[in-house]
Amino acid sequence: MVGLAHARNRAVGEFSKGMARRIGLAQAMINDPDLLILDEPTSGLDPIGCKEIKELILLLKERGKTVIVCSHLLSDIEDICDRVLILYGGKIRASGSLKELLKVSDINRITTPSLSPDIMKKVLNVLRENFNNDDFKIDNPTRTLEEFFLEVVEQAVNDSIETSGVVSGGKIADYLQSETEERDQLLKELSKPAEKKEAKKAEKTANPQESSHDNNKINLTEPAKKIIEELTTNDKNKNRSVGS
């Protein structure tokens, strides 16, 4: 889930700072908690890693988890958080939903498809009749640099350009895809450990004697069995008992 499957056989001590951040996130999630408190979860990550972690946090939200994120990377907060609380000097200075806090009420913005020169001229005439030229501006919307970078990488992946620097294990993680089917499949996979745990618990409840018997079993390795056998053979005339 944190994009480290390709490094499963590497020692953690060899990991980069970004990979170490992912390991920390995996440790936080491994018991499937209902509440996660994350401090700078995207710090030290490359743009692909940042996108993966943010998508992962949103996925946890979809699963009903509560995630508290502390970060000075405000663009990340805008991407993943529903509510924001700003602390300064040890006191809460502002809090609320992102929409409430960031809305500029005294300005209107209208977004349209690309306008022809004739229509643009009419729009400008209407604006100039009601406002000074300094009161309004017309430009094209822009995307973030992160969005542009991800588009470039996605195109490179589609063109079969391989790189180990920015792509986890040779491809972008499946859960970065927005299609509902892929998200549903991932949620199904994530629920399997919990289902197995419940099934095992139910089996133990139905067969308490068998479960108790299994708990008393001692599983010995072959070297241990060999050592006990040798000790027992050597000491059979000395009335000694061998325990393990």
Short mmCIF file of the C-alpha atoms (twelve columns), coordinates in Angstrom:
data_MODEL
# 
_entry.id   MODEL 
# 
loop_
_atom_site.group_PDB 
_atom_site.id 
_atom_site.type_symbol 
_atom_site.label_atom_id 
_atom_site.label_alt_id 
_atom_site.label_comp_id 
_atom_site.label_asym_id 
_atom_site.label_seq_id 
_atom_site.Cartn_x 
_atom_site.Cartn_y 
_atom_site.Cartn_z 
_atom_site.pdbx_PDB_model_num 
ATOM 1   C CA . MET A 1   0.000   0.000   0.000   1 
ATOM 2   C CA . VAL A 2   2.909   2.395   0.553   1 
ATOM 3   C CA . GLY A 3   4.673   1.482   -2.696  1 
ATOM 4   C CA . LEU A 4   7.592   -0.537  -1.315  1 
ATOM 5   C CA . ALA A 5   6.777   -3.977  -2.709  1 
ATOM 6   C CA . HIS A 6   9.676   -3.703  -5.140  1 
ATOM 7   C CA . ALA A 7   12.098  -3.235  -2.204  1 
ATOM 8   C CA . ARG A 8   10.809  -6.111  -0.062  1 
ATOM 9   C CA . ASN A 9   14.198  -7.845  0.007   1 
ATOM 10  C CA . ARG A 10  16.292  -4.771  0.809   1 
ATOM 11  C CA . ALA A 11  17.510  -3.953  4.311   1 
ATOM 12  C CA . VAL A 12  15.646  -1.005  5.849   1 
ATOM 13  C CA . GLY A 13  18.992  0.584   6.711   1 
ATOM 14  C CA . GLU A 14  19.605  1.045   2.987   1 
ATOM 15  C CA . PHE A 15  16.365  2.967   2.455   1 
ATOM 16  C CA . SER A 16  16.296  6.624   1.463   1 
ATOM 17  C CA . LYS A 17  14.572  9.207   3.654   1 
ATOM 18  C CA . GLY A 18  11.443  9.010   1.540   1 
ATOM 19  C CA . MET A 19  11.329  5.208   1.761   1 
ATOM 20  C CA . ALA A 20  11.799  5.437   5.527   1 
ATOM 21  C CA . ARG A 21  8.750   7.740   5.691   1 
ATOM 22  C CA . ARG A 22  6.740   5.090   3.889   1 
ATOM 23  C CA . ILE A 23  7.881   2.411   6.330   1 
ATOM 24  C CA . GLY A 24  6.708   4.642   9.198   1 
ATOM 25  C CA . LEU A 25  3.300   4.997   7.584   1 
ATOM 26  C CA . ALA A 26  3.080   1.230   7.063   1 
ATOM 27  C CA . GLN A 27  3.880   0.699   10.767  1 
ATOM 28  C CA . ALA A 28  1.107   3.103   11.722  1 
ATOM 29  C CA . MET A 29  -1.437  1.248   9.569   1 
ATOM 30  C CA . ILE A 30  -0.456  -2.360  10.228  1 
ATOM 31  C CA . ASN A 31  -3.032  -2.940  13.008  1 
ATOM 32  C CA . ASP A 32  -5.796  -1.264  10.987  1 
ATOM 33  C CA . PRO A 33  -6.526  1.461   13.604  1 
ATOM 34  C CA . ASP A 34  -9.602  3.686   13.467  1 
ATOM 35  C CA . LEU A 35  -7.503  6.775   14.245  1 
ATOM 36  C CA . LEU A 36  -4.161  7.734   12.684  1 
ATOM 37  C CA . ILE A 37  -2.084  10.767  13.703  1 
ATOM 38  C CA . LEU A 38  0.494   11.579  11.021  1 
ATOM 39  C CA . ASP A 39  3.308   14.126  11.348  1 
ATOM 40  C CA . GLU A 40  4.623   15.407  7.988   1 
ATOM 41  C CA . PRO A 41  3.624   12.211  6.114   1 
ATOM 42  C CA . THR A 42  4.892   13.513  2.751   1 
ATOM 43  C CA . SER A 43  8.133   15.072  3.963   1 
ATOM 44  C CA . GLY A 44  11.141  13.929  1.927   1 
ATOM 45  C CA . LEU A 45  9.075   12.240  -0.773  1 
ATOM 46  C CA . ASP A 46  9.331   12.815  -4.504  1 
ATOM 47  C CA . PRO A 47  6.175   14.039  -6.349  1 
ATOM 48  C CA . ILE A 48  5.031   10.504  -7.189  1 
ATOM 49  C CA . GLY A 49  5.539   9.439   -3.572  1 
ATOM 50  C CA . CYS A 50  3.597   12.480  -2.327  1 
ATOM 51  C CA . LYS A 51  0.720   11.651  -4.650  1 
ATOM 52  C CA . GLU A 52  0.693   8.020   -3.524  1 
ATOM 53  C CA . ILE A 53  0.644   8.925   0.169   1 
ATOM 54  C CA . LYS A 54  -2.105  11.518  -0.300  1 
ATOM 55  C CA . GLU A 55  -4.210  9.044   -2.275  1 
ATOM 56  C CA . LEU A 56  -3.605  6.460   0.434   1 
ATOM 57  C CA . ILE A 57  -4.823  8.873   3.128   1 
ATOM 58  C CA . LEU A 58  -7.953  9.583   1.074   1 
ATOM 59  C CA . LEU A 59  -8.483  5.830   0.713   1 
ATOM 60  C CA . LEU A 60  -8.275  5.421   4.493   1 
ATOM 61  C CA . LYS A 61  -10.868 8.190   4.804   1 
ATOM 62  C CA . GLU A 62  -13.171 6.266   2.443   1 
ATOM 63  C CA . ARG A 63  -12.803 3.248   4.749   1 
ATOM 64  C CA . GLY A 64  -14.167 5.335   7.630   1 
ATOM 65  C CA . LYS A 65  -10.828 6.065   9.326   1 
ATOM 66  C CA . THR A 66  -10.101 9.351   11.085  1 
ATOM 67  C CA . VAL A 67  -6.757  10.830  10.041  1 
ATOM 68  C CA . ILE A 68  -5.150  13.807  11.794  1 
ATOM 69  C CA . VAL A 69  -2.307  15.338  9.789   1 
ATOM 70  C CA . CYS A 70  0.194   17.862  11.146  1 
ATOM 71  C CA . SER A 71  2.133   19.559  8.353   1 
ATOM 72  C CA . HIS A 72  3.605   22.858  7.178   1 
ATOM 73  C CA . LEU A 73  3.098   21.765  3.547   1 
ATOM 74  C CA . LEU A 74  -0.169  23.625  3.127   1 
ATOM 75  C CA . SER A 75  -0.799  22.457  -0.441  1 
ATOM 76  C CA . ASP A 76  -0.908  18.877  0.859   1 
ATOM 77  C CA . ILE A 77  -3.377  19.890  3.548   1 
ATOM 78  C CA . GLU A 78  -5.635  21.430  0.896   1 
ATOM 79  C CA . ASP A 79  -5.535  18.202  -1.107  1 
ATOM 80  C CA . ILE A 80  -6.459  15.752  1.662   1 
ATOM 81  C CA . CYS A 81  -8.166  17.480  4.602   1 
ATOM 82  C CA . ASP A 82  -11.829 18.286  5.219   1 
ATOM 83  C CA . ARG A 83  -11.234 20.531  8.207   1 
ATOM 84  C CA . VAL A 84  -8.264  22.651  9.235   1 
ATOM 85  C CA . LEU A 85  -7.046  23.979  12.566  1 
ATOM 86  C CA . ILE A 86  -4.282  26.598  12.650  1 
ATOM 87  C CA . LEU A 87  -2.097  26.867  15.753  1 
ATOM 88  C CA . TYR A 88  0.201   29.781  16.506  1 
ATOM 89  C CA . GLY A 89  1.839   30.602  19.801  1 
ATOM 90  C CA . GLY A 90  0.245   27.560  21.384  1 
ATOM 91  C CA . LYS A 91  -3.287  28.802  20.692  1 
ATOM 92  C CA . ILE A 92  -5.940  28.015  18.111  1 
ATOM 93  C CA . ARG A 93  -6.089  30.997  15.755  1 
ATOM 94  C CA . ALA A 94  -8.529  29.624  13.168  1 
ATOM 95  C CA . SER A 95  -10.533 26.462  12.537  1 
ATOM 96  C CA . GLY A 96  -13.221 25.239  10.183  1 
ATOM 97  C CA . SER A 97  -13.777 23.531  6.863   1 
ATOM 98  C CA . LEU A 98  -11.493 24.397  3.974   1 
ATOM 99  C CA . LYS A 99  -14.422 25.859  2.031   1 
ATOM 100 C CA . GLU A 100 -15.336 28.150  4.925   1 
ATOM 101 C CA . LEU A 101 -11.793 29.330  5.553   1 
ATOM 102 C CA . LEU A 102 -10.627 29.843  1.960   1 
ATOM 103 C CA . LYS A 103 -13.752 31.296  0.330   1 
ATOM 104 C CA . VAL A 104 -13.310 34.892  -0.887  1 
ATOM 105 C CA . SER A 105 -16.870 36.222  -0.586  1 
ATOM 106 C CA . ASP A 106 -16.425 39.624  -2.246  1 
ATOM 107 C CA . ILE A 107 -15.197 38.233  -5.598  1 
ATOM 108 C CA . ASN A 108 -17.062 36.194  -8.226  1 
ATOM 109 C CA . ARG A 109 -15.421 33.876  -10.745 1 
ATOM 110 C CA . ILE A 110 -17.071 32.550  -13.900 1 
ATOM 111 C CA . THR A 111 -15.494 29.655  -15.794 1 
ATOM 112 C CA . THR A 112 -16.526 29.020  -19.412 1 
ATOM 113 C CA . PRO A 113 -15.293 27.075  -22.413 1 
ATOM 114 C CA . SER A 114 -12.856 28.910  -24.645 1 
ATOM 115 C CA . LEU A 115 -14.656 31.989  -26.050 1 
ATOM 116 C CA . SER A 116 -14.558 33.132  -29.638 1 
ATOM 117 C CA . PRO A 117 -13.211 36.654  -30.328 1 
ATOM 118 C CA . ASP A 118 -16.730 38.014  -30.955 1 
ATOM 119 C CA . ILE A 119 -18.126 36.691  -27.689 1 
ATOM 120 C CA . MET A 120 -15.056 37.835  -25.784 1 
ATOM 121 C CA . LYS A 121 -15.547 41.334  -27.167 1 
ATOM 122 C CA . LYS A 122 -19.177 41.370  -25.984 1 
ATOM 123 C CA . VAL A 123 -18.153 40.159  -22.517 1 
ATOM 124 C CA . LEU A 124 -15.497 42.861  -22.250 1 
ATOM 125 C CA . ASN A 125 -17.967 45.542  -23.294 1 
ATOM 126 C CA . VAL A 126 -20.399 44.465  -20.554 1 
ATOM 127 C CA . LEU A 127 -17.638 44.442  -17.939 1 
ATOM 128 C CA . ARG A 128 -16.339 47.853  -18.955 1 
ATOM 129 C CA . GLU A 129 -19.819 49.312  -18.722 1 
ATOM 130 C CA . ASN A 130 -20.059 48.249  -15.082 1 
ATOM 131 C CA . PHE A 131 -16.477 48.205  -13.770 1 
ATOM 132 C CA . ASN A 132 -13.193 49.989  -14.157 1 
ATOM 133 C CA . ASN A 133 -10.519 48.141  -16.093 1 
ATOM 134 C CA . ASP A 134 -8.554  47.626  -12.883 1 
ATOM 135 C CA . ASP A 135 -11.502 45.908  -11.185 1 
ATOM 136 C CA . PHE A 136 -11.475 42.800  -13.330 1 
ATOM 137 C CA . LYS A 137 -9.110  40.565  -15.251 1 
ATOM 138 C CA . ILE A 138 -9.508  37.776  -17.765 1 
ATOM 139 C CA . ASP A 139 -7.000  34.952  -18.020 1 
ATOM 140 C CA . ASN A 140 -6.764  31.208  -18.496 1 
ATOM 141 C CA . PRO A 141 -7.022  28.801  -15.549 1 
ATOM 142 C CA . THR A 142 -3.817  27.059  -14.541 1 
ATOM 143 C CA . ARG A 143 -3.022  23.671  -13.043 1 
ATOM 144 C CA . THR A 144 -0.559  23.021  -10.284 1 
ATOM 145 C CA . LEU A 145 3.010   22.010  -11.058 1 
ATOM 146 C CA . GLU A 146 2.317   18.689  -9.326  1 
ATOM 147 C CA . GLU A 147 -0.603  17.986  -11.673 1 
ATOM 148 C CA . PHE A 148 1.529   18.836  -14.703 1 
ATOM 149 C CA . PHE A 149 4.413   16.658  -13.466 1 
ATOM 150 C CA . LEU A 150 2.101   13.675  -12.925 1 
ATOM 151 C CA . GLU A 151 0.664   14.078  -16.413 1 
ATOM 152 C CA . VAL A 152 4.178   14.041  -17.869 1 
ATOM 153 C CA . VAL A 153 5.083   10.896  -15.894 1 
ATOM 154 C CA . GLU A 154 1.819   9.178   -16.832 1 
ATOM 155 C CA . GLN A 155 2.525   9.847   -20.509 1 
ATOM 156 C CA . ALA A 156 6.056   8.486   -20.092 1 
ATOM 157 C CA . VAL A 157 4.684   5.319   -18.483 1 
ATOM 158 C CA . ASN A 158 2.191   4.929   -21.327 1 
ATOM 159 C CA . ASP A 159 5.112   5.254   -23.744 1 
ATOM 160 C CA . SER A 160 6.880   2.410   -21.874 1 
ATOM 161 C CA . ILE A 161 9.709   4.608   -20.631 1 
ATOM 162 C CA . GLU A 162 11.126  2.823   -17.562 1 
ATOM 163 C CA . THR A 163 12.742  4.553   -14.592 1 
ATOM 164 C CA . SER A 164 13.358  3.492   -11.015 1 
ATOM 165 C CA . GLY A 165 13.686  7.041   -9.704  1 
ATOM 166 C CA . VAL A 166 10.096  8.231   -9.683  1 
ATOM 167 C CA . VAL A 167 7.938   5.160   -10.258 1 
ATOM 168 C CA . SER A 168 7.315   2.596   -7.532  1 
ATOM 169 C CA . GLY A 169 8.345   -0.829  -8.758  1 
ATOM 170 C CA . GLY A 170 8.170   0.129   -12.422 1 
ATOM 171 C CA . LYS A 171 4.602   1.429   -12.506 1 
ATOM 172 C CA . ILE A 172 2.315   3.900   -10.809 1 
ATOM 173 C CA . ALA A 173 0.411   2.307   -7.919  1 
ATOM 174 C CA . ASP A 174 -2.989  0.874   -8.810  1 
ATOM 175 C CA . TYR A 175 -4.820  2.910   -6.193  1 
ATOM 176 C CA . LEU A 176 -3.806  6.125   -7.972  1 
ATOM 177 C CA . GLN A 177 -6.393  5.250   -10.604 1 
ATOM 178 C CA . SER A 178 -9.730  6.963   -10.089 1 
ATOM 179 C CA . GLU A 179 -11.947 4.245   -11.568 1 
ATOM 180 C CA . THR A 180 -14.532 2.918   -9.113  1 
ATOM 181 C CA . GLU A 181 -13.848 -0.739  -9.956  1 
ATOM 182 C CA . GLU A 182 -10.179 -0.507  -9.005  1 
ATOM 183 C CA . ARG A 183 -10.976 1.260   -5.732  1 
ATOM 184 C CA . ASP A 184 -13.654 -1.317  -4.893  1 
ATOM 185 C CA . GLN A 185 -11.204 -4.137  -5.635  1 
ATOM 186 C CA . LEU A 186 -8.573  -2.587  -3.371  1 
ATOM 187 C CA . LEU A 187 -11.095 -2.133  -0.556  1 
ATOM 188 C CA . LYS A 188 -12.063 -5.797  -0.976  1 
ATOM 189 C CA . GLU A 189 -8.424  -6.873  -0.710  1 
ATOM 190 C CA . LEU A 190 -7.910  -4.738  2.381   1 
ATOM 191 C CA . SER A 191 -10.889 -6.337  4.115   1 
ATOM 192 C CA . LYS A 192 -9.610  -9.929  3.684   1 
ATOM 193 C CA . PRO A 193 -7.312  -9.991  6.769   1 
ATOM 194 C CA . ALA A 194 -10.172 -8.837  8.991   1 
ATOM 195 C CA . GLU A 195 -12.528 -11.451 7.505   1 
ATOM 196 C CA . LYS A 196 -9.988  -14.240 8.104   1 
ATOM 197 C CA . LYS A 197 -9.502  -13.062 11.687  1 
ATOM 198 C CA . GLU A 198 -13.257 -13.134 12.366  1 
ATOM 199 C CA . ALA A 199 -13.590 -16.583 10.766  1 
ATOM 200 C CA . LYS A 200 -10.750 -17.960 12.909  1 
ATOM 201 C CA . LYS A 201 -12.307 -16.460 16.035  1 
ATOM 202 C CA . ALA A 202 -15.672 -18.031 15.194  1 
ATOM 203 C CA . GLU A 203 -14.010 -21.422 14.623  1 
ATOM 204 C CA . LYS A 204 -12.317 -21.290 18.036  1 
ATOM 205 C CA . THR A 205 -15.633 -20.392 19.685  1 
ATOM 206 C CA . ALA A 206 -17.367 -23.326 17.998  1 
ATOM 207 C CA . ASN A 207 -14.617 -25.811 18.989  1 
ATOM 208 C CA . PRO A 208 -13.234 -24.681 22.369  1 
ATOM 209 C CA . GLN A 209 -11.703 -28.067 23.267  1 
ATOM 210 C CA . GLU A 210 -9.909  -28.382 19.955  1 
ATOM 211 C CA . SER A 211 -8.685  -24.804 20.223  1 
ATOM 212 C CA . SER A 212 -7.409  -25.399 23.771  1 
ATOM 213 C CA . HIS A 213 -5.658  -28.558 22.680  1 
ATOM 214 C CA . ASP A 214 -3.974  -26.729 19.796  1 
ATOM 215 C CA . ASN A 215 -2.738  -24.007 22.128  1 
ATOM 216 C CA . ASN A 216 -0.945  -26.602 24.292  1 
ATOM 217 C CA . LYS A 217 0.992   -28.072 21.386  1 
ATOM 218 C CA . ILE A 218 4.742   -27.424 21.221  1 
ATOM 219 C CA . ASN A 219 6.040   -27.224 17.678  1 
ATOM 220 C CA . LEU A 220 9.704   -28.258 17.701  1 
ATOM 221 C CA . THR A 221 12.114  -27.596 14.891  1 
ATOM 222 C CA . GLU A 222 14.064  -30.521 13.473  1 
ATOM 223 C CA . PRO A 223 17.372  -29.411 15.126  1 
ATOM 224 C CA . ALA A 224 15.591  -29.179 18.491  1 
ATOM 225 C CA . LYS A 225 14.103  -32.656 18.080  1 
ATOM 226 C CA . LYS A 226 17.541  -34.056 17.236  1 
ATOM 227 C CA . ILE A 227 19.167  -32.464 20.287  1 
ATOM 228 C CA . ILE A 228 16.469  -33.772 22.645  1 
ATOM 229 C CA . GLU A 229 16.751  -37.249 21.121  1 
ATOM 230 C CA . GLU A 230 20.535  -37.286 21.601  1 
ATOM 231 C CA . LEU A 231 20.288  -36.036 25.203  1 
ATOM 232 C CA . THR A 232 17.642  -38.603 26.031  1 
ATOM 233 C CA . THR A 233 19.724  -41.423 24.516  1 
ATOM 234 C CA . ASN A 234 22.930  -40.379 26.318  1 
ATOM 235 C CA . ASP A 235 21.258  -39.929 29.700  1 
ATOM 236 C CA . LYS A 236 18.813  -42.852 29.720  1 
ATOM 237 C CA . ASN A 237 20.872  -44.629 32.432  1 
ATOM 238 C CA . LYS A 238 21.297  -41.519 34.602  1 
ATOM 239 C CA . ASN A 239 17.613  -41.004 35.475  1 
ATOM 240 C CA . ARG A 240 17.678  -37.486 34.067  1 
ATOM 241 C CA . SER A 241 14.740  -35.707 32.534  1 
ATOM 242 C CA . VAL A 242 15.077  -33.416 29.568  1 
ATOM 243 C CA . GLY A 243 12.825  -30.377 29.196  1 
ATOM 244 C CA . SER A 244 12.389  -27.773 26.531  1 
# 
